[in-house]
PDB file of C-alpha atoms in Angstrom:
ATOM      1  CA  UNK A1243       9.039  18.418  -2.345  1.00 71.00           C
ATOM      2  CA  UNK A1244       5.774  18.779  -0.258  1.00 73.00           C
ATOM      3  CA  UNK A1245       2.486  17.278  -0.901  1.00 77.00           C
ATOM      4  CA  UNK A1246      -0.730  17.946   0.780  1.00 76.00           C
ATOM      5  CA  UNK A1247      -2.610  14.655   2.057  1.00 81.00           C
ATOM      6  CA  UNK A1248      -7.189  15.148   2.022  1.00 75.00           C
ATOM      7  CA  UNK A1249      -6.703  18.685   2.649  1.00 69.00           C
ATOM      8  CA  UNK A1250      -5.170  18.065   6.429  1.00 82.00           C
ATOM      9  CA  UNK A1251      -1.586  16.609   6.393  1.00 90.00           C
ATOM     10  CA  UNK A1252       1.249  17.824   4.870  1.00 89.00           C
ATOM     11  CA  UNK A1253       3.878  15.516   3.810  1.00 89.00           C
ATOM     12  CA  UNK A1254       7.824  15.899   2.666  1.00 86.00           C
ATOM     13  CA  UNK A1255       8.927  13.479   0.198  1.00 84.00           C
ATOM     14  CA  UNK A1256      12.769  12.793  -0.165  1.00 70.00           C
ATOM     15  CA  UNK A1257      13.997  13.382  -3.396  1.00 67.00           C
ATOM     16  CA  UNK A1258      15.255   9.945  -4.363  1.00 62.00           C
ATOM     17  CA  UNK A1259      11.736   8.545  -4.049  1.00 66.00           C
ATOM     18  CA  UNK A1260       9.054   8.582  -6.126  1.00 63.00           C
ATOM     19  CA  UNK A1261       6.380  11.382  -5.613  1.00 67.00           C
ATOM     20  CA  UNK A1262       2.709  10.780  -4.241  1.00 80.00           C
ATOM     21  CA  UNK A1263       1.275   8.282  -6.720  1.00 85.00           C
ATOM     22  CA  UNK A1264      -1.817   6.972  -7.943  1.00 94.00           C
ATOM     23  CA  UNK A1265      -1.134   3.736  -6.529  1.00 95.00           C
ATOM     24  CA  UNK A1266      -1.092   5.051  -2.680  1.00 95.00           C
ATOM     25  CA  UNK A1267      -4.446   7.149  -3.321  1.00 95.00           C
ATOM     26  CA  UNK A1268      -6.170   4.685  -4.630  1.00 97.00           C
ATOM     27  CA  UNK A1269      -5.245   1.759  -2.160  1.00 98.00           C
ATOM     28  CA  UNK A1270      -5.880   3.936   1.072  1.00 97.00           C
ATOM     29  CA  UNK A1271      -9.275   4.408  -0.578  1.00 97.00           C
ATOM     30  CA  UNK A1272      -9.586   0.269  -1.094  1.00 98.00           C
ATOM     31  CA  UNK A1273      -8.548  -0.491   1.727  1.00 98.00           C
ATOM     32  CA  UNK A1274     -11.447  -1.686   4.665  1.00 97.00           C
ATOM     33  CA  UNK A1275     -10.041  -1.200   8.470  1.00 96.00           C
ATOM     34  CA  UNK A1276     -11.902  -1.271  11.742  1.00 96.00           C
ATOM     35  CA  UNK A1277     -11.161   2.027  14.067  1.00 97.00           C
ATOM     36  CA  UNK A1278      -8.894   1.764  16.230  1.00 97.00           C
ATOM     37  CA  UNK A1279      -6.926  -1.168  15.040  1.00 98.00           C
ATOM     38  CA  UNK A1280      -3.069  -1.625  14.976  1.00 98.00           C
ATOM     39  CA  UNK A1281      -1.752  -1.363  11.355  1.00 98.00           C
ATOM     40  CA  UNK A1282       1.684  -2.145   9.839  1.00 98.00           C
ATOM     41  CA  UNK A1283       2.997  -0.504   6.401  1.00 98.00           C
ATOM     42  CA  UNK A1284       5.587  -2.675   4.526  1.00 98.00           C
ATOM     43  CA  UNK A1285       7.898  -0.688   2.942  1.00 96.00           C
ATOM     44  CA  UNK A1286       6.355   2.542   4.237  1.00 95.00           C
ATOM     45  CA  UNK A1287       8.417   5.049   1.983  1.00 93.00           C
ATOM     46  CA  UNK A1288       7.678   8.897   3.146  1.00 94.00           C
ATOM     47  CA  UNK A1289       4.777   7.601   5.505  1.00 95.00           C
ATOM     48  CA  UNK A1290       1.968   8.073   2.358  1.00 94.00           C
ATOM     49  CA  UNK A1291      -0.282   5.383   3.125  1.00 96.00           C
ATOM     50  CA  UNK A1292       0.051   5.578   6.957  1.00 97.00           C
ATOM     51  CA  UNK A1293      -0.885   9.313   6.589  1.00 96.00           C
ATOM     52  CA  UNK A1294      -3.792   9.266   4.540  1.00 95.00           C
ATOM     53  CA  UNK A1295      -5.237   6.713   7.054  1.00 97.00           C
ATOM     54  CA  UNK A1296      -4.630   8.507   9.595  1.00 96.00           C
ATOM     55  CA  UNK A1297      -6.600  11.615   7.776  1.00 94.00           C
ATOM     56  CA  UNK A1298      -9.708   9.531   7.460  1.00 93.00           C
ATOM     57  CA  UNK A1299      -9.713   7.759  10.851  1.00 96.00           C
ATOM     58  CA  UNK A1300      -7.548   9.239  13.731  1.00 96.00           C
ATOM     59  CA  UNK A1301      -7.934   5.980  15.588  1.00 97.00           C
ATOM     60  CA  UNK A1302      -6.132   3.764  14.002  1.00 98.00           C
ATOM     61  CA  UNK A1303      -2.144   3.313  15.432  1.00 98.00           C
ATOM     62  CA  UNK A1304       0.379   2.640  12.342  1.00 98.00           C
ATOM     63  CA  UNK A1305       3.386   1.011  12.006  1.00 98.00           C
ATOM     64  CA  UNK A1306       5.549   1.750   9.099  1.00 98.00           C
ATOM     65  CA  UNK A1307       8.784  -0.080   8.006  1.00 98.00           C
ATOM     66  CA  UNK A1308      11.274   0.984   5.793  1.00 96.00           C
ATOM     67  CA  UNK A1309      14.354  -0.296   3.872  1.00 94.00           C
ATOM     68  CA  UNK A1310      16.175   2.689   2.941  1.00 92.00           C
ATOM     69  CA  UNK A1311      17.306   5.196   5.756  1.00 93.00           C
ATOM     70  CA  UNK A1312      16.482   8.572   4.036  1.00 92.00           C
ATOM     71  CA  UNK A1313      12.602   7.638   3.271  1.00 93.00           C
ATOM     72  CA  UNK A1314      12.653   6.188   6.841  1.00 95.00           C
ATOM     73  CA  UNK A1315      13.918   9.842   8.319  1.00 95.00           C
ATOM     74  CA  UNK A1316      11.820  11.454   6.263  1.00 94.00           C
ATOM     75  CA  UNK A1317       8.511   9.371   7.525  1.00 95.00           C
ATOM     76  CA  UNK A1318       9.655   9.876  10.746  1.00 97.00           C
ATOM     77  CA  UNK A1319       9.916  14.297   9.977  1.00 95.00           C
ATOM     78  CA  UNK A1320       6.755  13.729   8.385  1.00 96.00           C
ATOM     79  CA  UNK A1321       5.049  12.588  11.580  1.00 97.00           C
ATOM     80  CA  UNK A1322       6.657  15.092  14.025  1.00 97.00           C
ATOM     81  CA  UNK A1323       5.608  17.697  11.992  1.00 95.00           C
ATOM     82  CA  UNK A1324       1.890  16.416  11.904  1.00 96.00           C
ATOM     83  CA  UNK A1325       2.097  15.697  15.849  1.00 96.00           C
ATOM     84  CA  UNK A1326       1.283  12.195  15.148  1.00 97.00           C
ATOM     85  CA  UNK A1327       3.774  10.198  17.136  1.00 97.00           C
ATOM     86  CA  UNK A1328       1.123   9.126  19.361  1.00 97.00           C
ATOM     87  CA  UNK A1329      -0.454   6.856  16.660  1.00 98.00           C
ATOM     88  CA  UNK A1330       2.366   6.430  13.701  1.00 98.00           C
ATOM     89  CA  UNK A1331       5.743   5.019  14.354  1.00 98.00           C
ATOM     90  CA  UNK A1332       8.730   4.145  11.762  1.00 98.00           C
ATOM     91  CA  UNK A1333      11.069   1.602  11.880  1.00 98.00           C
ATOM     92  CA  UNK A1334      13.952   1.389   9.971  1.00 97.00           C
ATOM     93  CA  UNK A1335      15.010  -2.075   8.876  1.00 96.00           C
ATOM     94  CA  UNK A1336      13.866  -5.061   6.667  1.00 96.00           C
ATOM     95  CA  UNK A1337      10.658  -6.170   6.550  1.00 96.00           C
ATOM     96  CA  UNK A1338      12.109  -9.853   5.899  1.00 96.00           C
ATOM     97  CA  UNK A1339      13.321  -9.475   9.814  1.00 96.00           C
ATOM     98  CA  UNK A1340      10.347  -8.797  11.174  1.00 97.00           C
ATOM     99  CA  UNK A1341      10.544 -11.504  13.661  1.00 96.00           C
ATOM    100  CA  UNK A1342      13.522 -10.275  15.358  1.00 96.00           C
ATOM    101  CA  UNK A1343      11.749  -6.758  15.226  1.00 95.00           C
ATOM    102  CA  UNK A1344       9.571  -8.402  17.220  1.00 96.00           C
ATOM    103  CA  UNK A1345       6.439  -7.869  15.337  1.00 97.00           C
ATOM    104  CA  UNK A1346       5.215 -11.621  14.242  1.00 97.00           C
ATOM    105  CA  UNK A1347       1.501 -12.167  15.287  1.00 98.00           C
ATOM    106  CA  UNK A1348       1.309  -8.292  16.615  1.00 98.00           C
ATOM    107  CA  UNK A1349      -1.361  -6.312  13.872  1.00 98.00           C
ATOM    108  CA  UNK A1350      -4.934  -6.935  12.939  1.00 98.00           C
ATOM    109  CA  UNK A1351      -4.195  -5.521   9.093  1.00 98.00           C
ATOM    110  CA  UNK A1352      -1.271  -4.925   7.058  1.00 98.00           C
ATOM    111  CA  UNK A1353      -0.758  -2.676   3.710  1.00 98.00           C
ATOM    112  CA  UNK A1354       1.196  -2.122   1.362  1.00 98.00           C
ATOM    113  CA  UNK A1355       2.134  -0.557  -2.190  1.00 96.00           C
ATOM    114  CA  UNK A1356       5.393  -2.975  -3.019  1.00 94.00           C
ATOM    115  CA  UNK A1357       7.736  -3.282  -5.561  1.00 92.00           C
ATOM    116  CA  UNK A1358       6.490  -4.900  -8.862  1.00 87.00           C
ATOM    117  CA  UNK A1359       8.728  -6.333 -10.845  1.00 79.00           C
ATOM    118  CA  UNK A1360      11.093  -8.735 -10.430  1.00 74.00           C
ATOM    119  CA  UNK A1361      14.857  -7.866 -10.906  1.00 60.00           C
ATOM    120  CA  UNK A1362      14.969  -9.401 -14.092  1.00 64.00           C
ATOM    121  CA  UNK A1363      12.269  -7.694 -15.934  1.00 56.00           C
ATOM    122  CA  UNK A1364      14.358  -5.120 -17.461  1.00 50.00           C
ATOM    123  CA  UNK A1365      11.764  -2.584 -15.450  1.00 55.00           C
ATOM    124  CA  UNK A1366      13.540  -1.369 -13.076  1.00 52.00           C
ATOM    125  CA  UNK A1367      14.433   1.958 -12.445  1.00 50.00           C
ATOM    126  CA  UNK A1368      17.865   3.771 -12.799  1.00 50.00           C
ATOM    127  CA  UNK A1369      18.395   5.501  -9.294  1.00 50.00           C
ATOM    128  CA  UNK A1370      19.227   2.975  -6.497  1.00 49.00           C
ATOM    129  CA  UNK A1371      16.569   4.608  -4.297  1.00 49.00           C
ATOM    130  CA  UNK A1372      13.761   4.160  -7.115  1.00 46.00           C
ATOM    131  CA  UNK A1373      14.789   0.588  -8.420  1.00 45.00           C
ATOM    132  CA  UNK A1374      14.228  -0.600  -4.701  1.00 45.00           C
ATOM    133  CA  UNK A1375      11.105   0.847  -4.703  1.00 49.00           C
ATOM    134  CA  UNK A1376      10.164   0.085  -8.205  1.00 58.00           C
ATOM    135  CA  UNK A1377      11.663  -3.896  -8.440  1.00 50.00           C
ATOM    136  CA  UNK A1378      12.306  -6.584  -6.177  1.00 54.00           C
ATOM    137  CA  UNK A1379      15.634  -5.813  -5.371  1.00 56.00           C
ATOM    138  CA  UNK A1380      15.501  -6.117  -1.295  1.00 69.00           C
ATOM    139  CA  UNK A1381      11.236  -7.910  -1.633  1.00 88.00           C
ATOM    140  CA  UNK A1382      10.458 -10.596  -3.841  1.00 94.00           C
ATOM    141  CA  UNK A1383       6.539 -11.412  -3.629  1.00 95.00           C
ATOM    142  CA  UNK A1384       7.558 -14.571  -1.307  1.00 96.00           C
ATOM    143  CA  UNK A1385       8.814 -11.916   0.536  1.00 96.00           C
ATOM    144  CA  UNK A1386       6.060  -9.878   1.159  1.00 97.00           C
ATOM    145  CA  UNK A1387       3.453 -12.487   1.692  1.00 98.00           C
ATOM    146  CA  UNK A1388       5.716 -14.520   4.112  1.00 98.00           C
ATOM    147  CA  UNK A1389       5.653 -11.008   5.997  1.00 98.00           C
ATOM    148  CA  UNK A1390       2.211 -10.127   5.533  1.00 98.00           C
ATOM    149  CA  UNK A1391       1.578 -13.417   6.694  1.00 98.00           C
ATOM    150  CA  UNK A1392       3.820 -13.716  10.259  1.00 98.00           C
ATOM    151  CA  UNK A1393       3.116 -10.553  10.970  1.00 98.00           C
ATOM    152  CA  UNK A1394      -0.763 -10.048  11.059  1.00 98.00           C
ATOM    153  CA  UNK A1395      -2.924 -12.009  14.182  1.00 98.00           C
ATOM    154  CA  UNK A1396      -5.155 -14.987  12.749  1.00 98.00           C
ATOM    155  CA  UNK A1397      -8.334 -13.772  10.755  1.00 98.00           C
ATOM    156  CA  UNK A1398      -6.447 -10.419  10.167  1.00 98.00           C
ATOM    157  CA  UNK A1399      -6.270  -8.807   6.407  1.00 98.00           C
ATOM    158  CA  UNK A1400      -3.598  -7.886   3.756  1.00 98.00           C
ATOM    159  CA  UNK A1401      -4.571  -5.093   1.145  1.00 98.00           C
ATOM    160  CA  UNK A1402      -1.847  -3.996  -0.964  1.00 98.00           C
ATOM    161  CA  UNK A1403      -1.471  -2.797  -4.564  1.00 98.00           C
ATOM    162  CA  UNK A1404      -0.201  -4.708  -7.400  1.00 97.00           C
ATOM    163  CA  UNK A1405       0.249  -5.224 -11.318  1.00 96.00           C
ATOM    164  CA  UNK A1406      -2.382  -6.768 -13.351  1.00 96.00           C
ATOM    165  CA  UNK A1407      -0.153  -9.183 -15.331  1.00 95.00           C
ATOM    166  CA  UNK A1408       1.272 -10.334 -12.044  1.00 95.00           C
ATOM    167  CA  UNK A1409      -1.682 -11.075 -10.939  1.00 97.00           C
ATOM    168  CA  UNK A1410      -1.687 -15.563 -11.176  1.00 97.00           C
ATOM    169  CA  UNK A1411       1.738 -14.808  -9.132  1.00 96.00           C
ATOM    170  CA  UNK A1412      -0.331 -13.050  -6.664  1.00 97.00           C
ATOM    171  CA  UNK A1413      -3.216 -15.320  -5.986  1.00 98.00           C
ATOM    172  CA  UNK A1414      -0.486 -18.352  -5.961  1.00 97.00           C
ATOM    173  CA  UNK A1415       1.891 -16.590  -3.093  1.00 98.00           C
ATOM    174  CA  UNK A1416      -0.858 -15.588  -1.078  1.00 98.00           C
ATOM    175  CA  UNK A1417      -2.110 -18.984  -0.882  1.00 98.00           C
ATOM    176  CA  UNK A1418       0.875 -20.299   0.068  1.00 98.00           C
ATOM    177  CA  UNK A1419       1.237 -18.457   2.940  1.00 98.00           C
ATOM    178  CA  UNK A1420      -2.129 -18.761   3.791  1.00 98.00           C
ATOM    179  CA  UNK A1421      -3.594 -15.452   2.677  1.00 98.00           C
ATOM    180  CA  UNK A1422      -7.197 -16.219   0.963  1.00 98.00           C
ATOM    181  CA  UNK A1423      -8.264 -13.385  -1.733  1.00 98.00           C
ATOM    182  CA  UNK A1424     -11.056 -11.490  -0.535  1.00 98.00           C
ATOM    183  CA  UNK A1425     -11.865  -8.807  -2.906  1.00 98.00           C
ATOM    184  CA  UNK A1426     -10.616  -7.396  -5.757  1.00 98.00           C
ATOM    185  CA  UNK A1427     -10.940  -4.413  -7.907  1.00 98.00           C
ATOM    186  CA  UNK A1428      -9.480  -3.147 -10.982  1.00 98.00           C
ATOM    187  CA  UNK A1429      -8.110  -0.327 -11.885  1.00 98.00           C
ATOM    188  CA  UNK A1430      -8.675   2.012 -15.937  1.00 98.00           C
ATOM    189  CA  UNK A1431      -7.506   5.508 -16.602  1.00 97.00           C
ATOM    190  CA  UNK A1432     -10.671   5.139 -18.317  1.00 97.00           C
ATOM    191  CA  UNK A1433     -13.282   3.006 -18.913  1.00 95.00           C
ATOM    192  CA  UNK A1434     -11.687   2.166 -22.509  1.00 93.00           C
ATOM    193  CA  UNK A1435      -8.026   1.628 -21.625  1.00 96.00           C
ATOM    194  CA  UNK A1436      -6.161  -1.443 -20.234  1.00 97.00           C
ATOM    195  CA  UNK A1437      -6.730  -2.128 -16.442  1.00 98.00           C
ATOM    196  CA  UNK A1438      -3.463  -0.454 -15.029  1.00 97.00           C
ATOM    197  CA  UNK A1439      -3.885  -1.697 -11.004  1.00 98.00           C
ATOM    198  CA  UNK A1440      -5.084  -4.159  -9.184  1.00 98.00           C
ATOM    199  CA  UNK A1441      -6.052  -3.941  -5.305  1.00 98.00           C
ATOM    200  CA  UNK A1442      -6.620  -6.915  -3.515  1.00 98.00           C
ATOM    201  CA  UNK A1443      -7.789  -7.772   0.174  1.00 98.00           C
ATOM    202  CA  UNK A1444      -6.523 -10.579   1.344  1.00 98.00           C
ATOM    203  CA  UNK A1445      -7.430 -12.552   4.568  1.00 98.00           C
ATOM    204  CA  UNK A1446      -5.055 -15.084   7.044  1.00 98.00           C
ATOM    205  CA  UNK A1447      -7.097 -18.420   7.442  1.00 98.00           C
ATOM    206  CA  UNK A1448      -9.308 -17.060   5.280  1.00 98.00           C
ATOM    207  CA  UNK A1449     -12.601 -19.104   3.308  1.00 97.00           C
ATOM    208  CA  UNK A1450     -11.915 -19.459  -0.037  1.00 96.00           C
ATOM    209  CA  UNK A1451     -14.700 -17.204  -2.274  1.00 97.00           C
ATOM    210  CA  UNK A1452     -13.496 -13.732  -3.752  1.00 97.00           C
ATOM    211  CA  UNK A1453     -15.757 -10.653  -4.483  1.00 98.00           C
ATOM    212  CA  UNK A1454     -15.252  -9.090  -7.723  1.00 97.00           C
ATOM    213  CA  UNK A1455     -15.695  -4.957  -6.622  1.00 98.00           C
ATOM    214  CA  UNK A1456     -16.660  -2.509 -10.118  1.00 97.00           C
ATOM    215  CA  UNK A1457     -13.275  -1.332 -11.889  1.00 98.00           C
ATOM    216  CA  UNK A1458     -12.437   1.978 -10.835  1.00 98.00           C
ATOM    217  CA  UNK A1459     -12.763   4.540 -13.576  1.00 98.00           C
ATOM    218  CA  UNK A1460     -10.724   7.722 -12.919  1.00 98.00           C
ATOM    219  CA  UNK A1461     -11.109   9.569 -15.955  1.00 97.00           C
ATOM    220  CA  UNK A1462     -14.097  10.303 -18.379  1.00 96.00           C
ATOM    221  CA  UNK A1463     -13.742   9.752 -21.942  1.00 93.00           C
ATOM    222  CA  UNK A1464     -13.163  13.407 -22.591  1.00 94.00           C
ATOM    223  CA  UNK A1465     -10.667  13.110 -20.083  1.00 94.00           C
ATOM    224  CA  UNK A1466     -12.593  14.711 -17.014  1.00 97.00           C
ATOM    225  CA  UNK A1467     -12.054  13.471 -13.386  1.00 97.00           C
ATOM    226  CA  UNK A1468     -14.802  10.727 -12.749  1.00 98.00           C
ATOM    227  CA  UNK A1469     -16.669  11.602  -8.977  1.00 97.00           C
ATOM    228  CA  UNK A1470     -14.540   8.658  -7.876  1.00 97.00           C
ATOM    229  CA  UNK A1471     -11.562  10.494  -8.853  1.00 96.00           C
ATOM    230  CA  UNK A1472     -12.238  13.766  -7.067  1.00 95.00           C
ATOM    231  CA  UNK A1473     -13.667  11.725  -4.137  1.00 94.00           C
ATOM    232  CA  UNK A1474     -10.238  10.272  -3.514  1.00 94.00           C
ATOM    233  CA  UNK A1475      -8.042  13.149  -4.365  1.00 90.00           C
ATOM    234  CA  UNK A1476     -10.709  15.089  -1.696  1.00 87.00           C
ATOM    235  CA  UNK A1477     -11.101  18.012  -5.166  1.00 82.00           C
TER     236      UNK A1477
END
């Protein structure tokens, strides 16, 4: 299956893992990065996110890691074929190791779209592939924060993607692990519908006081794209 990334990159995606998703397109669109900064993926998949960074700012050097073997490969394909191994590397592994990858202390932001339930939920998804992806089979929250938080220098950010109802859980573990909340922002199918997403920015050592960004609205009530829509899809 190929997808094409804001009309410049083209992307594989292995068939045991889910296809390009709302949640990616609208994080790499959250998410605030200076140029030219070094930025690590946790659980990278395919490469999305790292791609459609690299589409908006070509200076940025990414760092993806990934779990599962065939979504690491396939990251890896994915940036030979858009001649972008000078600025986007894979590793295959577990992002609970990342100290003896040598990476604690070593970016100045770190993403990423995570699992989101835990393995007890009853929401997790049939396909071993897709119920890593989907629960917290191999990353629990703790988990991901603890990561977030050794690997990213002092004063650097964490912007991932998350559930709504999970969302106490999230401002609790990121505290712990020193991660202030930053900003925030909500995401509707439409303006009348439940909030579906929430994207959060997250800051090591940060100050406590959180901005509140307007929900995102992707769809009109008579089920249009909103501009914000077809901004982020580039349409």
């Amino acid at each position: 299956m190929q997808e094409l990334l804001r009309n410049r990159f083209r992307m594989e995606i292995a068939d045991s893992q889910f296809r390009l998703s709302t949640d990616s397109m609208v994080l790499a669109d959250f998410v605030h990065i200076r140029k030219g900064v070094q930025v690590l993926d946790l659980g990278c998949g395919c490469g999305t996110l790292g791609l459609l960074l690299l589409a908006d700012d070509a200076s940025l050097h990414i760092t993806g890691i990934e779990i599962q073997k065939h979504a690491s490969d396939t990251a890896a394909q994915n940036i030979l074929k858009n001649q972008l191994s000078d600025s986007f590397r894979v590793l295959e592994g577990d992002l609970r190791d990342f100290a003896a990858m040598k990476l604690t202390n070593a970016f100045d932001a770190v993403i990423s779209n995570p699992p989101y339930f835990p393995v007890d939920s009853g929401k997790t998804a049939g396909a071993e592939a897709l119920s890593i992806a989907r629960s917290e089979v191999c990353c629990t929250l703790e988990d991901l924060c603890r990561s977030a938080a050794g690997c990213l220098r002092y004063g650097g950010s964490f912007t991932f993607v998350h559930k709504p109802e999970r969302l106490a859980d999230l401002i609790c573990t990121l505290r712990t692990h020193r991660l202030e909340p930053k900003r925030i922002r909500f995401v509707r199918h439409s303006a009348l519908q439940e909030v579906s997403l929430v994207l959060m920015e997250a800051r090591l050592g940060g100050k406590p006081g959180l901005k509140y960004e307007p929900d995102l609205i992707l769809f009109s009530p008579d089920g249009e794209p909103t501009d914000d829509y077809r901004r982020i899809y580039a349409i």
